[in-house]
């Protein structure tokens, strides 16, 4: 993923109703087939990558939770024009990881307008819509609508995320005692990565 697509992808994971584990989404970020460190030259390089990724994740979360509009990363082409297509495709890639959970928003006539501009720009609603180049005015309008839609989506799914976080806390509170997992132990999810680089990062309190 380039930075624009990554920004859209993370935005979908953050604003969506479900918690997607790093072991599932990280391979899509770096293009590998498995969630391990083999895609990097060294463990230090991998740790630096994850640190930067989580820093960007937290910046998006902080902006949205403060009630401000998050300004998506729209890369400019050689003519200095930002199109937003890659951001929209990254966002929909995140949506499609949990398409069933997003169905409530998509089917809600009053709320679906938040995601419609993003889906349009990603070519998922009407592929023919993008055959004709957008005018400067229309392009700017769509970029603005996508940024505004992100705020709407974040607010729409806020109760879902809150319930999910509560259920996660209760599960950890009442679960049967088990041996403590060390940060350098293999992750119990079976990803093959160290626990500190996998599910340890999926706790909402560590990501936010």
mmCIF file with all atom_site columns, C-alpha atoms in Angstrom:
data_model
loop_
_atom_site.group_PDB
_atom_site.id
_atom_site.type_symbol
_atom_site.label_atom_id
_atom_site.label_alt_id
_atom_site.label_comp_id
_atom_site.label_asym_id
_atom_site.label_entity_id
_atom_site.label_seq_id
_atom_site.pdbx_PDB_ins_code
_atom_site.Cartn_x
_atom_site.Cartn_y
_atom_site.Cartn_z
_atom_site.occupancy
_atom_site.B_iso_or_equiv
_atom_site.pdbx_formal_charge
_atom_site.auth_seq_id
_atom_site.auth_comp_id
_atom_site.auth_asym_id
_atom_site.auth_atom_id
_atom_site.pdbx_PDB_model_num
ATOM 1   C CA . UNK A 1 1   ? 0.000   0.000   0.000   1.00 0.00 ? 1   UNK A CA 1
ATOM 2   C CA . UNK A 1 2   ? 1.138   3.532   -0.673  1.00 0.00 ? 2   UNK A CA 1
ATOM 3   C CA . UNK A 1 3   ? 0.545   6.105   2.059   1.00 0.00 ? 3   UNK A CA 1
ATOM 4   C CA . UNK A 1 4   ? -2.782  7.280   0.625   1.00 0.00 ? 4   UNK A CA 1
ATOM 5   C CA . UNK A 1 5   ? -4.282  3.793   0.400   1.00 0.00 ? 5   UNK A CA 1
ATOM 6   C CA . UNK A 1 6   ? -2.900  2.948   3.858   1.00 0.00 ? 6   UNK A CA 1
ATOM 7   C CA . UNK A 1 7   ? -4.555  6.045   5.325   1.00 0.00 ? 7   UNK A CA 1
ATOM 8   C CA . UNK A 1 8   ? -7.910  5.043   3.856   1.00 0.00 ? 8   UNK A CA 1
ATOM 9   C CA . UNK A 1 9   ? -7.474  1.437   4.989   1.00 0.00 ? 9   UNK A CA 1
ATOM 10  C CA . UNK A 1 10  ? -6.671  2.381   8.581   1.00 0.00 ? 10  UNK A CA 1
ATOM 11  C CA . UNK A 1 11  ? -9.530  4.908   8.609   1.00 0.00 ? 11  UNK A CA 1
ATOM 12  C CA . UNK A 1 12  ? -11.976 2.104   7.796   1.00 0.00 ? 12  UNK A CA 1
ATOM 13  C CA . UNK A 1 13  ? -10.579 -0.180  10.491  1.00 0.00 ? 13  UNK A CA 1
ATOM 14  C CA . UNK A 1 14  ? -10.757 2.608   13.068  1.00 0.00 ? 14  UNK A CA 1
ATOM 15  C CA . UNK A 1 15  ? -14.262 3.841   12.282  1.00 0.00 ? 15  UNK A CA 1
ATOM 16  C CA . UNK A 1 16  ? -15.830 0.431   11.616  1.00 0.00 ? 16  UNK A CA 1
ATOM 17  C CA . UNK A 1 17  ? -17.929 -1.574  14.084  1.00 0.00 ? 17  UNK A CA 1
ATOM 18  C CA . UNK A 1 18  ? -15.521 -4.497  14.583  1.00 0.00 ? 18  UNK A CA 1
ATOM 19  C CA . UNK A 1 19  ? -12.025 -4.914  15.930  1.00 0.00 ? 19  UNK A CA 1
ATOM 20  C CA . UNK A 1 20  ? -9.830  -6.441  13.213  1.00 0.00 ? 20  UNK A CA 1
ATOM 21  C CA . UNK A 1 21  ? -6.742  -8.172  14.573  1.00 0.00 ? 21  UNK A CA 1
ATOM 22  C CA . UNK A 1 22  ? -3.282  -7.040  13.397  1.00 0.00 ? 22  UNK A CA 1
ATOM 23  C CA . UNK A 1 23  ? -2.533  -10.609 12.304  1.00 0.00 ? 23  UNK A CA 1
ATOM 24  C CA . UNK A 1 24  ? -5.311  -10.200 9.729   1.00 0.00 ? 24  UNK A CA 1
ATOM 25  C CA . UNK A 1 25  ? -4.740  -6.698  8.429   1.00 0.00 ? 25  UNK A CA 1
ATOM 26  C CA . UNK A 1 26  ? -0.958  -6.274  8.584   1.00 0.00 ? 26  UNK A CA 1
ATOM 27  C CA . UNK A 1 27  ? -0.259  -8.676  5.679   1.00 0.00 ? 27  UNK A CA 1
ATOM 28  C CA . UNK A 1 28  ? -2.530  -6.535  3.500   1.00 0.00 ? 28  UNK A CA 1
ATOM 29  C CA . UNK A 1 29  ? -0.491  -3.457  4.393   1.00 0.00 ? 29  UNK A CA 1
ATOM 30  C CA . UNK A 1 30  ? 2.909   -4.776  3.371   1.00 0.00 ? 30  UNK A CA 1
ATOM 31  C CA . UNK A 1 31  ? 1.700   -7.225  0.719   1.00 0.00 ? 31  UNK A CA 1
ATOM 32  C CA . UNK A 1 32  ? 3.000   -10.365 2.399   1.00 0.00 ? 32  UNK A CA 1
ATOM 33  C CA . UNK A 1 33  ? 1.150   -13.669 2.601   1.00 0.00 ? 33  UNK A CA 1
ATOM 34  C CA . UNK A 1 34  ? 1.630   -14.191 6.327   1.00 0.00 ? 34  UNK A CA 1
ATOM 35  C CA . UNK A 1 35  ? 1.828   -11.929 9.374   1.00 0.00 ? 35  UNK A CA 1
ATOM 36  C CA . UNK A 1 36  ? 5.482   -12.352 10.256  1.00 0.00 ? 36  UNK A CA 1
ATOM 37  C CA . UNK A 1 37  ? 8.677   -10.322 10.082  1.00 0.00 ? 37  UNK A CA 1
ATOM 38  C CA . UNK A 1 38  ? 9.998   -12.026 6.943   1.00 0.00 ? 38  UNK A CA 1
ATOM 39  C CA . UNK A 1 39  ? 9.001   -9.086  4.776   1.00 0.00 ? 39  UNK A CA 1
ATOM 40  C CA . UNK A 1 40  ? 11.548  -6.878  6.565   1.00 0.00 ? 40  UNK A CA 1
ATOM 41  C CA . UNK A 1 41  ? 15.338  -6.773  6.574   1.00 0.00 ? 41  UNK A CA 1
ATOM 42  C CA . UNK A 1 42  ? 15.522  -7.036  10.363  1.00 0.00 ? 42  UNK A CA 1
ATOM 43  C CA . UNK A 1 43  ? 13.380  -7.173  13.487  1.00 0.00 ? 43  UNK A CA 1
ATOM 44  C CA . UNK A 1 44  ? 14.415  -3.584  14.243  1.00 0.00 ? 44  UNK A CA 1
ATOM 45  C CA . UNK A 1 45  ? 13.085  -2.450  10.876  1.00 0.00 ? 45  UNK A CA 1
ATOM 46  C CA . UNK A 1 46  ? 9.837   -4.300  11.532  1.00 0.00 ? 46  UNK A CA 1
ATOM 47  C CA . UNK A 1 47  ? 9.454   -2.766  15.008  1.00 0.00 ? 47  UNK A CA 1
ATOM 48  C CA . UNK A 1 48  ? 10.076  0.704   13.581  1.00 0.00 ? 48  UNK A CA 1
ATOM 49  C CA . UNK A 1 49  ? 7.439   0.098   10.921  1.00 0.00 ? 49  UNK A CA 1
ATOM 50  C CA . UNK A 1 50  ? 4.856   -1.033  13.481  1.00 0.00 ? 50  UNK A CA 1
ATOM 51  C CA . UNK A 1 51  ? 5.678   1.943   15.712  1.00 0.00 ? 51  UNK A CA 1
ATOM 52  C CA . UNK A 1 52  ? 5.110   4.388   12.849  1.00 0.00 ? 52  UNK A CA 1
ATOM 53  C CA . UNK A 1 53  ? 1.916   2.581   11.846  1.00 0.00 ? 53  UNK A CA 1
ATOM 54  C CA . UNK A 1 54  ? 0.502   2.718   15.375  1.00 0.00 ? 54  UNK A CA 1
ATOM 55  C CA . UNK A 1 55  ? 1.502   6.374   15.644  1.00 0.00 ? 55  UNK A CA 1
ATOM 56  C CA . UNK A 1 56  ? -0.511  7.164   12.546  1.00 0.00 ? 56  UNK A CA 1
ATOM 57  C CA . UNK A 1 57  ? -3.404  5.009   13.808  1.00 0.00 ? 57  UNK A CA 1
ATOM 58  C CA . UNK A 1 58  ? -3.455  6.960   17.071  1.00 0.00 ? 58  UNK A CA 1
ATOM 59  C CA . UNK A 1 59  ? -3.352  10.296  15.233  1.00 0.00 ? 59  UNK A CA 1
ATOM 60  C CA . UNK A 1 60  ? -6.485  9.365   13.282  1.00 0.00 ? 60  UNK A CA 1
ATOM 61  C CA . UNK A 1 61  ? -8.234  8.156   16.438  1.00 0.00 ? 61  UNK A CA 1
ATOM 62  C CA . UNK A 1 62  ? -7.285  11.268  18.406  1.00 0.00 ? 62  UNK A CA 1
ATOM 63  C CA . UNK A 1 63  ? -8.619  13.606  15.716  1.00 0.00 ? 63  UNK A CA 1
ATOM 64  C CA . UNK A 1 64  ? -11.914 11.776  15.267  1.00 0.00 ? 64  UNK A CA 1
ATOM 65  C CA . UNK A 1 65  ? -12.551 11.313  18.982  1.00 0.00 ? 65  UNK A CA 1
ATOM 66  C CA . UNK A 1 66  ? -11.944 15.017  19.572  1.00 0.00 ? 66  UNK A CA 1
ATOM 67  C CA . UNK A 1 67  ? -14.857 15.759  17.237  1.00 0.00 ? 67  UNK A CA 1
ATOM 68  C CA . UNK A 1 68  ? -12.658 17.344  14.578  1.00 0.00 ? 68  UNK A CA 1
ATOM 69  C CA . UNK A 1 69  ? -12.707 16.464  10.885  1.00 0.00 ? 69  UNK A CA 1
ATOM 70  C CA . UNK A 1 70  ? -9.779  14.256  9.995   1.00 0.00 ? 70  UNK A CA 1
ATOM 71  C CA . UNK A 1 71  ? -8.044  15.406  6.804   1.00 0.00 ? 71  UNK A CA 1
ATOM 72  C CA . UNK A 1 72  ? -7.373  12.254  4.750   1.00 0.00 ? 72  UNK A CA 1
ATOM 73  C CA . UNK A 1 73  ? -4.037  11.870  2.980   1.00 0.00 ? 73  UNK A CA 1
ATOM 74  C CA . UNK A 1 74  ? -4.695  12.507  -0.709  1.00 0.00 ? 74  UNK A CA 1
ATOM 75  C CA . UNK A 1 75  ? -1.467  12.263  -2.709  1.00 0.00 ? 75  UNK A CA 1
ATOM 76  C CA . UNK A 1 76  ? -1.021  14.657  -5.623  1.00 0.00 ? 76  UNK A CA 1
ATOM 77  C CA . UNK A 1 77  ? -0.060  13.551  -9.134  1.00 0.00 ? 77  UNK A CA 1
ATOM 78  C CA . UNK A 1 78  ? 2.671   15.109  -11.287 1.00 0.00 ? 78  UNK A CA 1
ATOM 79  C CA . UNK A 1 79  ? 0.331   17.999  -12.046 1.00 0.00 ? 79  UNK A CA 1
ATOM 80  C CA . UNK A 1 80  ? -0.302  18.708  -8.375  1.00 0.00 ? 80  UNK A CA 1
ATOM 81  C CA . UNK A 1 81  ? -3.836  17.297  -8.467  1.00 0.00 ? 81  UNK A CA 1
ATOM 82  C CA . UNK A 1 82  ? -5.200  15.114  -5.655  1.00 0.00 ? 82  UNK A CA 1
ATOM 83  C CA . UNK A 1 83  ? -7.731  12.563  -6.886  1.00 0.00 ? 83  UNK A CA 1
ATOM 84  C CA . UNK A 1 84  ? -8.499  10.493  -3.788  1.00 0.00 ? 84  UNK A CA 1
ATOM 85  C CA . UNK A 1 85  ? -9.063  7.239   -5.673  1.00 0.00 ? 85  UNK A CA 1
ATOM 86  C CA . UNK A 1 86  ? -6.387  5.318   -3.765  1.00 0.00 ? 86  UNK A CA 1
ATOM 87  C CA . UNK A 1 87  ? -7.737  6.525   -0.407  1.00 0.00 ? 87  UNK A CA 1
ATOM 88  C CA . UNK A 1 88  ? -11.250 5.389   -1.336  1.00 0.00 ? 88  UNK A CA 1
ATOM 89  C CA . UNK A 1 89  ? -9.979  1.983   -2.498  1.00 0.00 ? 89  UNK A CA 1
ATOM 90  C CA . UNK A 1 90  ? -8.020  1.539   0.727   1.00 0.00 ? 90  UNK A CA 1
ATOM 91  C CA . UNK A 1 91  ? -11.075 2.441   2.778   1.00 0.00 ? 91  UNK A CA 1
ATOM 92  C CA . UNK A 1 92  ? -13.292 -0.041  0.940   1.00 0.00 ? 92  UNK A CA 1
ATOM 93  C CA . UNK A 1 93  ? -10.596 -2.685  1.324   1.00 0.00 ? 93  UNK A CA 1
ATOM 94  C CA . UNK A 1 94  ? -10.947 -2.194  5.069   1.00 0.00 ? 94  UNK A CA 1
ATOM 95  C CA . UNK A 1 95  ? -14.749 -2.314  4.825   1.00 0.00 ? 95  UNK A CA 1
ATOM 96  C CA . UNK A 1 96  ? -14.632 -5.558  2.866   1.00 0.00 ? 96  UNK A CA 1
ATOM 97  C CA . UNK A 1 97  ? -12.735 -7.284  5.681   1.00 0.00 ? 97  UNK A CA 1
ATOM 98  C CA . UNK A 1 98  ? -15.983 -7.105  7.665   1.00 0.00 ? 98  UNK A CA 1
ATOM 99  C CA . UNK A 1 99  ? -18.590 -6.462  4.957   1.00 0.00 ? 99  UNK A CA 1
ATOM 100 C CA . UNK A 1 100 ? -21.364 -8.102  6.962   1.00 0.00 ? 100 UNK A CA 1
ATOM 101 C CA . UNK A 1 101 ? -20.822 -5.789  9.929   1.00 0.00 ? 101 UNK A CA 1
ATOM 102 C CA . UNK A 1 102 ? -20.954 -2.725  7.676   1.00 0.00 ? 102 UNK A CA 1
ATOM 103 C CA . UNK A 1 103 ? -24.253 -3.869  6.132   1.00 0.00 ? 103 UNK A CA 1
ATOM 104 C CA . UNK A 1 104 ? -26.272 -2.008  8.773   1.00 0.00 ? 104 UNK A CA 1
ATOM 105 C CA . UNK A 1 105 ? -24.827 1.346   7.705   1.00 0.00 ? 105 UNK A CA 1
ATOM 106 C CA . UNK A 1 106 ? -25.046 0.572   3.991   1.00 0.00 ? 106 UNK A CA 1
ATOM 107 C CA . UNK A 1 107 ? -28.718 -0.388  4.339   1.00 0.00 ? 107 UNK A CA 1
ATOM 108 C CA . UNK A 1 108 ? -29.602 2.645   6.486   1.00 0.00 ? 108 UNK A CA 1
ATOM 109 C CA . UNK A 1 109 ? -31.198 5.206   4.144   1.00 0.00 ? 109 UNK A CA 1
ATOM 110 C CA . UNK A 1 110 ? -30.482 8.057   6.540   1.00 0.00 ? 110 UNK A CA 1
ATOM 111 C CA . UNK A 1 111 ? -26.835 7.164   7.163   1.00 0.00 ? 111 UNK A CA 1
ATOM 112 C CA . UNK A 1 112 ? -25.623 5.470   3.973   1.00 0.00 ? 112 UNK A CA 1
ATOM 113 C CA . UNK A 1 113 ? -24.811 8.845   2.432   1.00 0.00 ? 113 UNK A CA 1
ATOM 114 C CA . UNK A 1 114 ? -21.680 8.916   4.586   1.00 0.00 ? 114 UNK A CA 1
ATOM 115 C CA . UNK A 1 115 ? -20.086 6.004   2.758   1.00 0.00 ? 115 UNK A CA 1
ATOM 116 C CA . UNK A 1 116 ? -21.595 6.532   -0.702  1.00 0.00 ? 116 UNK A CA 1
ATOM 117 C CA . UNK A 1 117 ? -18.981 9.080   -1.958  1.00 0.00 ? 117 UNK A CA 1
ATOM 118 C CA . UNK A 1 118 ? -16.190 6.760   -0.824  1.00 0.00 ? 118 UNK A CA 1
ATOM 119 C CA . UNK A 1 119 ? -17.719 3.739   -2.541  1.00 0.00 ? 119 UNK A CA 1
ATOM 120 C CA . UNK A 1 120 ? -18.288 5.797   -5.688  1.00 0.00 ? 120 UNK A CA 1
ATOM 121 C CA . UNK A 1 121 ? -14.683 6.953   -5.813  1.00 0.00 ? 121 UNK A CA 1
ATOM 122 C CA . UNK A 1 122 ? -13.510 3.376   -5.237  1.00 0.00 ? 122 UNK A CA 1
ATOM 123 C CA . UNK A 1 123 ? -15.551 2.223   -8.238  1.00 0.00 ? 123 UNK A CA 1
ATOM 124 C CA . UNK A 1 124 ? -17.702 -0.123  -6.158  1.00 0.00 ? 124 UNK A CA 1
ATOM 125 C CA . UNK A 1 125 ? -21.097 1.467   -6.846  1.00 0.00 ? 125 UNK A CA 1
ATOM 126 C CA . UNK A 1 126 ? -20.969 2.245   -10.564 1.00 0.00 ? 126 UNK A CA 1
ATOM 127 C CA . UNK A 1 127 ? -17.693 1.446   -12.374 1.00 0.00 ? 127 UNK A CA 1
ATOM 128 C CA . UNK A 1 128 ? -18.865 3.531   -15.338 1.00 0.00 ? 128 UNK A CA 1
ATOM 129 C CA . UNK A 1 129 ? -19.107 6.595   -13.100 1.00 0.00 ? 129 UNK A CA 1
ATOM 130 C CA . UNK A 1 130 ? -15.340 7.083   -13.256 1.00 0.00 ? 130 UNK A CA 1
ATOM 131 C CA . UNK A 1 131 ? -15.000 6.716   -17.027 1.00 0.00 ? 131 UNK A CA 1
ATOM 132 C CA . UNK A 1 132 ? -15.380 10.443  -17.546 1.00 0.00 ? 132 UNK A CA 1
ATOM 133 C CA . UNK A 1 133 ? -12.751 12.669  -15.848 1.00 0.00 ? 133 UNK A CA 1
ATOM 134 C CA . UNK A 1 134 ? -14.115 14.689  -12.956 1.00 0.00 ? 134 UNK A CA 1
ATOM 135 C CA . UNK A 1 135 ? -14.163 18.453  -13.218 1.00 0.00 ? 135 UNK A CA 1
ATOM 136 C CA . UNK A 1 136 ? -12.045 20.354  -10.697 1.00 0.00 ? 136 UNK A CA 1
ATOM 137 C CA . UNK A 1 137 ? -15.184 21.434  -8.884  1.00 0.00 ? 137 UNK A CA 1
ATOM 138 C CA . UNK A 1 138 ? -16.647 17.916  -8.738  1.00 0.00 ? 138 UNK A CA 1
ATOM 139 C CA . UNK A 1 139 ? -13.348 16.420  -7.618  1.00 0.00 ? 139 UNK A CA 1
ATOM 140 C CA . UNK A 1 140 ? -13.004 18.888  -4.751  1.00 0.00 ? 140 UNK A CA 1
ATOM 141 C CA . UNK A 1 141 ? -16.608 18.223  -3.793  1.00 0.00 ? 141 UNK A CA 1
ATOM 142 C CA . UNK A 1 142 ? -16.010 14.474  -3.643  1.00 0.00 ? 142 UNK A CA 1
ATOM 143 C CA . UNK A 1 143 ? -12.843 14.846  -1.553  1.00 0.00 ? 143 UNK A CA 1
ATOM 144 C CA . UNK A 1 144 ? -14.748 17.047  0.893   1.00 0.00 ? 144 UNK A CA 1
ATOM 145 C CA . UNK A 1 145 ? -17.639 14.584  1.049   1.00 0.00 ? 145 UNK A CA 1
ATOM 146 C CA . UNK A 1 146 ? -15.299 11.687  1.777   1.00 0.00 ? 146 UNK A CA 1
ATOM 147 C CA . UNK A 1 147 ? -13.683 13.556  4.682   1.00 0.00 ? 147 UNK A CA 1
ATOM 148 C CA . UNK A 1 148 ? -17.089 14.531  6.071   1.00 0.00 ? 148 UNK A CA 1
ATOM 149 C CA . UNK A 1 149 ? -18.381 10.994  5.552   1.00 0.00 ? 149 UNK A CA 1
ATOM 150 C CA . UNK A 1 150 ? -15.553 9.622   7.656   1.00 0.00 ? 150 UNK A CA 1
ATOM 151 C CA . UNK A 1 151 ? -16.764 11.692  10.615  1.00 0.00 ? 151 UNK A CA 1
ATOM 152 C CA . UNK A 1 152 ? -20.314 10.463  10.079  1.00 0.00 ? 152 UNK A CA 1
ATOM 153 C CA . UNK A 1 153 ? -19.225 6.834   9.914   1.00 0.00 ? 153 UNK A CA 1
ATOM 154 C CA . UNK A 1 154 ? -17.162 7.217   13.087  1.00 0.00 ? 154 UNK A CA 1
ATOM 155 C CA . UNK A 1 155 ? -20.163 8.597   14.953  1.00 0.00 ? 155 UNK A CA 1
ATOM 156 C CA . UNK A 1 156 ? -22.560 5.999   13.529  1.00 0.00 ? 156 UNK A CA 1
ATOM 157 C CA . UNK A 1 157 ? -20.540 3.020   14.720  1.00 0.00 ? 157 UNK A CA 1
ATOM 158 C CA . UNK A 1 158 ? -19.456 4.571   18.029  1.00 0.00 ? 158 UNK A CA 1
ATOM 159 C CA . UNK A 1 159 ? -22.073 2.613   20.069  1.00 0.00 ? 159 UNK A CA 1
ATOM 160 C CA . UNK A 1 160 ? -20.954 -0.621  18.378  1.00 0.00 ? 160 UNK A CA 1
ATOM 161 C CA . UNK A 1 161 ? -17.321 -0.011  19.241  1.00 0.00 ? 161 UNK A CA 1
ATOM 162 C CA . UNK A 1 162 ? -18.243 0.935   22.819  1.00 0.00 ? 162 UNK A CA 1
ATOM 163 C CA . UNK A 1 163 ? -20.253 -2.284  23.266  1.00 0.00 ? 163 UNK A CA 1
ATOM 164 C CA . UNK A 1 164 ? -17.426 -4.288  21.737  1.00 0.00 ? 164 UNK A CA 1
ATOM 165 C CA . UNK A 1 165 ? -14.887 -2.729  24.109  1.00 0.00 ? 165 UNK A CA 1
ATOM 166 C CA . UNK A 1 166 ? -17.163 -3.445  27.086  1.00 0.00 ? 166 UNK A CA 1
ATOM 167 C CA . UNK A 1 167 ? -17.616 -7.075  26.037  1.00 0.00 ? 167 UNK A CA 1
ATOM 168 C CA . UNK A 1 168 ? -13.858 -7.408  25.581  1.00 0.00 ? 168 UNK A CA 1
ATOM 169 C CA . UNK A 1 169 ? -13.231 -6.070  29.098  1.00 0.00 ? 169 UNK A CA 1
ATOM 170 C CA . UNK A 1 170 ? -15.797 -8.438  30.585  1.00 0.00 ? 170 UNK A CA 1
ATOM 171 C CA . UNK A 1 171 ? -14.291 -11.388 28.746  1.00 0.00 ? 171 UNK A CA 1
ATOM 172 C CA . UNK A 1 172 ? -10.875 -10.581 30.151  1.00 0.00 ? 172 UNK A CA 1
ATOM 173 C CA . UNK A 1 173 ? -12.340 -10.019 33.623  1.00 0.00 ? 173 UNK A CA 1
ATOM 174 C CA . UNK A 1 174 ? -14.289 -13.266 33.879  1.00 0.00 ? 174 UNK A CA 1
ATOM 175 C CA . UNK A 1 175 ? -12.237 -15.600 31.749  1.00 0.00 ? 175 UNK A CA 1
ATOM 176 C CA . UNK A 1 176 ? -10.837 -18.685 33.442  1.00 0.00 ? 176 UNK A CA 1
ATOM 177 C CA . UNK A 1 177 ? -7.247  -18.231 34.713  1.00 0.00 ? 177 UNK A CA 1
ATOM 178 C CA . UNK A 1 178 ? -4.600  -19.148 32.139  1.00 0.00 ? 178 UNK A CA 1
ATOM 179 C CA . UNK A 1 179 ? -0.812  -18.973 32.030  1.00 0.00 ? 179 UNK A CA 1
ATOM 180 C CA . UNK A 1 180 ? 0.399   -15.445 31.385  1.00 0.00 ? 180 UNK A CA 1
ATOM 181 C CA . UNK A 1 181 ? 1.715   -14.837 27.867  1.00 0.00 ? 181 UNK A CA 1
ATOM 182 C CA . UNK A 1 182 ? 5.117   -13.170 27.702  1.00 0.00 ? 182 UNK A CA 1
ATOM 183 C CA . UNK A 1 183 ? 5.619   -10.278 25.297  1.00 0.00 ? 183 UNK A CA 1
ATOM 184 C CA . UNK A 1 184 ? 8.250   -12.260 23.399  1.00 0.00 ? 184 UNK A CA 1
ATOM 185 C CA . UNK A 1 185 ? 6.275   -15.517 23.368  1.00 0.00 ? 185 UNK A CA 1
ATOM 186 C CA . UNK A 1 186 ? 4.590   -16.744 20.152  1.00 0.00 ? 186 UNK A CA 1
ATOM 187 C CA . UNK A 1 187 ? 1.137   -15.201 19.793  1.00 0.00 ? 187 UNK A CA 1
ATOM 188 C CA . UNK A 1 188 ? -1.628  -17.684 20.739  1.00 0.00 ? 188 UNK A CA 1
ATOM 189 C CA . UNK A 1 189 ? -3.658  -16.672 17.660  1.00 0.00 ? 189 UNK A CA 1
ATOM 190 C CA . UNK A 1 190 ? -1.321  -18.789 15.540  1.00 0.00 ? 190 UNK A CA 1
ATOM 191 C CA . UNK A 1 191 ? 0.062   -15.978 13.387  1.00 0.00 ? 191 UNK A CA 1
ATOM 192 C CA . UNK A 1 192 ? 3.647   -17.082 13.988  1.00 0.00 ? 192 UNK A CA 1
ATOM 193 C CA . UNK A 1 193 ? 4.638   -13.642 15.273  1.00 0.00 ? 193 UNK A CA 1
ATOM 194 C CA . UNK A 1 194 ? 5.643   -12.549 18.754  1.00 0.00 ? 194 UNK A CA 1
ATOM 195 C CA . UNK A 1 195 ? 2.750   -11.675 21.040  1.00 0.00 ? 195 UNK A CA 1
ATOM 196 C CA . UNK A 1 196 ? 3.961   -8.058  21.463  1.00 0.00 ? 196 UNK A CA 1
ATOM 197 C CA . UNK A 1 197 ? 3.781   -7.536  17.691  1.00 0.00 ? 197 UNK A CA 1
ATOM 198 C CA . UNK A 1 198 ? 0.394   -9.176  17.207  1.00 0.00 ? 198 UNK A CA 1
ATOM 199 C CA . UNK A 1 199 ? -2.644  -9.508  19.471  1.00 0.00 ? 199 UNK A CA 1
ATOM 200 C CA . UNK A 1 200 ? -1.045  -7.484  22.275  1.00 0.00 ? 200 UNK A CA 1
ATOM 201 C CA . UNK A 1 201 ? -1.558  -4.492  19.987  1.00 0.00 ? 201 UNK A CA 1
ATOM 202 C CA . UNK A 1 202 ? -5.220  -5.249  19.325  1.00 0.00 ? 202 UNK A CA 1
ATOM 203 C CA . UNK A 1 203 ? -6.436  -4.128  22.743  1.00 0.00 ? 203 UNK A CA 1
ATOM 204 C CA . UNK A 1 204 ? -8.397  -0.869  22.118  1.00 0.00 ? 204 UNK A CA 1
ATOM 205 C CA . UNK A 1 205 ? -6.616  0.765   25.066  1.00 0.00 ? 205 UNK A CA 1
ATOM 206 C CA . UNK A 1 206 ? -3.216  0.187   23.482  1.00 0.00 ? 206 UNK A CA 1
ATOM 207 C CA . UNK A 1 207 ? -4.287  1.321   20.007  1.00 0.00 ? 207 UNK A CA 1
ATOM 208 C CA . UNK A 1 208 ? -6.031  4.484   21.224  1.00 0.00 ? 208 UNK A CA 1
#
